[in-house]
PDB file of C-alpha atoms in Angstrom:
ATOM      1  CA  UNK S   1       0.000   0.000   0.000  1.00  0.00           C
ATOM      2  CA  UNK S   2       3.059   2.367   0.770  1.00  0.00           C
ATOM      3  CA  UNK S   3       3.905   2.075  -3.247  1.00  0.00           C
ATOM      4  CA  UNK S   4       0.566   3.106  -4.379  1.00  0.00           C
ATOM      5  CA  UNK S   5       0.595   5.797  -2.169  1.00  0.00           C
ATOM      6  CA  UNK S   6       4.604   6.723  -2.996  1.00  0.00           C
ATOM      7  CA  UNK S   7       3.346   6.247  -6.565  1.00  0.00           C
ATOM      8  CA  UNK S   8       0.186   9.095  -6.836  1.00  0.00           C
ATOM      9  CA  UNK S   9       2.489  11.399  -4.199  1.00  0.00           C
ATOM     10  CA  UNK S  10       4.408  12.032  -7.522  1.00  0.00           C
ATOM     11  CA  UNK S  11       2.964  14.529  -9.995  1.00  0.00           C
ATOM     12  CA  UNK S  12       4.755  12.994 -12.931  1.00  0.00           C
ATOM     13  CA  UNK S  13       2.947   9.219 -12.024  1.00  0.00           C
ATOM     14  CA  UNK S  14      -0.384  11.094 -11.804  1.00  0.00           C
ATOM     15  CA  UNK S  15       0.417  12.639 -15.321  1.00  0.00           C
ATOM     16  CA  UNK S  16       1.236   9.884 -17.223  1.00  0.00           C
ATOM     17  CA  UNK S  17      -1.864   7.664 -15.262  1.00  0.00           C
ATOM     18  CA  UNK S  18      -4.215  10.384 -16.742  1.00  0.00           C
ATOM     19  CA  UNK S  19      -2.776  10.606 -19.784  1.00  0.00           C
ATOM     20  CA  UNK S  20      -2.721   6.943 -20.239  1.00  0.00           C
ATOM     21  CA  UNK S  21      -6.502   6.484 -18.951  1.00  0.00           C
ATOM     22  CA  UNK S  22      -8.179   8.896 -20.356  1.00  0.00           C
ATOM     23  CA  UNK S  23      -6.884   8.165 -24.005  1.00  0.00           C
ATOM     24  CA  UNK S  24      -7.512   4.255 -23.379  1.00  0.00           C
ATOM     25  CA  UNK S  25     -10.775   4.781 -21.669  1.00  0.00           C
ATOM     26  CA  UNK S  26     -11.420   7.051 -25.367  1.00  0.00           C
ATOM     27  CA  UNK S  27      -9.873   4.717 -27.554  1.00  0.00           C
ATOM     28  CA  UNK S  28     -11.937   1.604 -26.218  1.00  0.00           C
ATOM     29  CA  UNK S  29     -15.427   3.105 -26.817  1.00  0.00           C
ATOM     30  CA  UNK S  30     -14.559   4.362 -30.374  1.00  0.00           C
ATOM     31  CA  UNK S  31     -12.668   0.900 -30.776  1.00  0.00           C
ATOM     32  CA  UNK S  32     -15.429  -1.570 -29.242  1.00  0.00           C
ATOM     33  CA  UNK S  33     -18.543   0.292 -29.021  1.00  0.00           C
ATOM     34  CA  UNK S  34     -18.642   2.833 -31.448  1.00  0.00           C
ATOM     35  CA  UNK S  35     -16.508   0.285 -34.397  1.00  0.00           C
ATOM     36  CA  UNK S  36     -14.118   3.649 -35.578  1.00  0.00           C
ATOM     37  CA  UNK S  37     -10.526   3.376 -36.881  1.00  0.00           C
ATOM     38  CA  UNK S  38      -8.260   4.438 -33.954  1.00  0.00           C
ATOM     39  CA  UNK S  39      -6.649   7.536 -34.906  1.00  0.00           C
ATOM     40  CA  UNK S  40      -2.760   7.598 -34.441  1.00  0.00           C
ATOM     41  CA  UNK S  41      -3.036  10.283 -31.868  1.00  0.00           C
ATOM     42  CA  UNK S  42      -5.292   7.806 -29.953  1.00  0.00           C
ATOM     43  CA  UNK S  43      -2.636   5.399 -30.179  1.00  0.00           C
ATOM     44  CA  UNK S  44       0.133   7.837 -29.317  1.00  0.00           C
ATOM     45  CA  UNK S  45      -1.558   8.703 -26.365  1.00  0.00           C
ATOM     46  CA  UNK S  46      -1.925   5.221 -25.209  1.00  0.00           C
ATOM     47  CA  UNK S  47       1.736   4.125 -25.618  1.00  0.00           C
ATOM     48  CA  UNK S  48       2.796   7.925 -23.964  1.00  0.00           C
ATOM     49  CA  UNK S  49       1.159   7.652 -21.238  1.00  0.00           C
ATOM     50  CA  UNK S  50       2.648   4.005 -20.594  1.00  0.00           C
ATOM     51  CA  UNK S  51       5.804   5.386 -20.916  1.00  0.00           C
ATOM     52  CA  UNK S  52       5.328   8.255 -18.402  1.00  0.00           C
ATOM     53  CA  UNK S  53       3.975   5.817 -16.022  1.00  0.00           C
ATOM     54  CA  UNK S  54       7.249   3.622 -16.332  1.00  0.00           C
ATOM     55  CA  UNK S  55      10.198   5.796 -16.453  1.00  0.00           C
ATOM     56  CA  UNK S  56       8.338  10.065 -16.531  1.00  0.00           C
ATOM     57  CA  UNK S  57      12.084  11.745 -16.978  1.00  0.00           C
ATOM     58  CA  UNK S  58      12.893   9.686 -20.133  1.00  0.00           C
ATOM     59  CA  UNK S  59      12.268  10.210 -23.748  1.00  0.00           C
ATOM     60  CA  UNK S  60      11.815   7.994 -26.665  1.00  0.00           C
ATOM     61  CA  UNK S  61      12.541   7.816 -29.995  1.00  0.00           C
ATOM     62  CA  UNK S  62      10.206   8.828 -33.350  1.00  0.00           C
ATOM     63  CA  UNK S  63      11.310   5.585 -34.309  1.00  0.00           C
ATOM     64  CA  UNK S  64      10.581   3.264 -31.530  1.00  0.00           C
ATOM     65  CA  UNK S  65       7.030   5.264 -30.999  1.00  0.00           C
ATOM     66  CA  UNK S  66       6.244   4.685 -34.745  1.00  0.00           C
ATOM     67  CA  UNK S  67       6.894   1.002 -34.255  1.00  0.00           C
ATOM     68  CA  UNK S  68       4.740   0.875 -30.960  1.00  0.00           C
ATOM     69  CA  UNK S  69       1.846   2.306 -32.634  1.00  0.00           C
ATOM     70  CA  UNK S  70       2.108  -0.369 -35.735  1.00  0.00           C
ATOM     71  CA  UNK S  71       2.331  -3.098 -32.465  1.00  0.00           C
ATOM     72  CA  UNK S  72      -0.946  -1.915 -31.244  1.00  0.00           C
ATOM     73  CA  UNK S  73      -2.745  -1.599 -34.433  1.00  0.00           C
ATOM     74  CA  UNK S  74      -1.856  -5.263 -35.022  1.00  0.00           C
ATOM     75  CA  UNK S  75      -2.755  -5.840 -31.677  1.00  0.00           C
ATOM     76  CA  UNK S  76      -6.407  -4.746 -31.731  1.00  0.00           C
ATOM     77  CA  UNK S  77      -7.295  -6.134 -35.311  1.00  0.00           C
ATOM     78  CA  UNK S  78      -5.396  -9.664 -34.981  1.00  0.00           C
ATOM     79  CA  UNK S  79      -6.737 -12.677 -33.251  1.00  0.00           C
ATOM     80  CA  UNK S  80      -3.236 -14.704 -33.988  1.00  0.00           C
ATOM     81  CA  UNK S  81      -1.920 -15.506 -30.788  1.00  0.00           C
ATOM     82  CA  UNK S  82       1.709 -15.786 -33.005  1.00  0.00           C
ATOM     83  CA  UNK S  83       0.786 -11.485 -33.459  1.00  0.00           C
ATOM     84  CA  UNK S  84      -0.219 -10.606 -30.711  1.00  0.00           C
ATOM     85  CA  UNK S  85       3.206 -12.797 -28.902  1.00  0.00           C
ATOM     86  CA  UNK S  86       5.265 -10.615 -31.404  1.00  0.00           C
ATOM     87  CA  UNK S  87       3.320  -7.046 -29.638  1.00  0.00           C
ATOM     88  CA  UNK S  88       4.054  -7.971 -26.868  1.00  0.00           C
ATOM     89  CA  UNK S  89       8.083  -8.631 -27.291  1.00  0.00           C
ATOM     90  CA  UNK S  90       8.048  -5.295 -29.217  1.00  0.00           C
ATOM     91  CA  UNK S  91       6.782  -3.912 -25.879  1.00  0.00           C
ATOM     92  CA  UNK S  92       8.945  -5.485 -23.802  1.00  0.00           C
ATOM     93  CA  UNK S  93      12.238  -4.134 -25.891  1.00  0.00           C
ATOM     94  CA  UNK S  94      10.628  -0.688 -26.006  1.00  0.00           C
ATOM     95  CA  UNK S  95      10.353  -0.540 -22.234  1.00  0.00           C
ATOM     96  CA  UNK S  96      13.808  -2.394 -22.147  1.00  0.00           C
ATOM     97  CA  UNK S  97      15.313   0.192 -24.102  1.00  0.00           C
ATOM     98  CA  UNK S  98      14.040   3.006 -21.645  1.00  0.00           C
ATOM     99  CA  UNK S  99      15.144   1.369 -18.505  1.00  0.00           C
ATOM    100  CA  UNK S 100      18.483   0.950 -20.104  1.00  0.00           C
ATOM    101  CA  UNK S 101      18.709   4.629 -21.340  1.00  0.00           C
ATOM    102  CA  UNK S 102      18.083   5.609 -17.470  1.00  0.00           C
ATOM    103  CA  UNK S 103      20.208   3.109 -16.577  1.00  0.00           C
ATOM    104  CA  UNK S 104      23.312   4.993 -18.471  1.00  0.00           C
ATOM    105  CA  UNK S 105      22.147   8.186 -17.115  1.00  0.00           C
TER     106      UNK S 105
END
């Protein structure tokens, strides 16, 4: 419980958890209930926000934010387990390569 707490006493985690929920909470009902196309700033939002939850003093790339959108695009029109397996590692190395950046630093 000490975490959570440590974790919304810092503006930066609050930030990024707004950012990231209220672009996924937007991005669900025009995904699921209202059947639109995601626009890439939907998507942007979604993987920003995830990244200002994980590591809010680090920055990342055009490149590896370009990639993370095509992930999630895949991700929400495949049913291929073998797809959505290859999102996921995508993922993983994205947030891998920001932990190691702050790592350096």
């Amino acid at each position: 419980m000490k975490a959570l707490k440590r974790f919304f006493d810092s503006p930066a985690n609050r930030t990024g958890l707004a950012l990231w929920l209220g672009t996924a909470i937007t991005a669900f009902l025009q995904h699921f209930l209202l059947h639109m196309k995601l626009p890439p700033a939907d998507l942007l939002g979604i993987i920003l926000g995830l990244v200002k939850i994980l590591q809010p003093e680090n920055t990342v790339t055009v490149a590896q934010m370009q990639k993370a959108m095509t992930d999630l695009t895949v991700m929400l029109r495949t049913k291929n387990p073998a797809d959505l397996e290859t999102v996921v590692k995508d993922a993983e190395g994205l947030v891998a390569g920001v932990l190691a950046h702050k790592a350096k630093a």
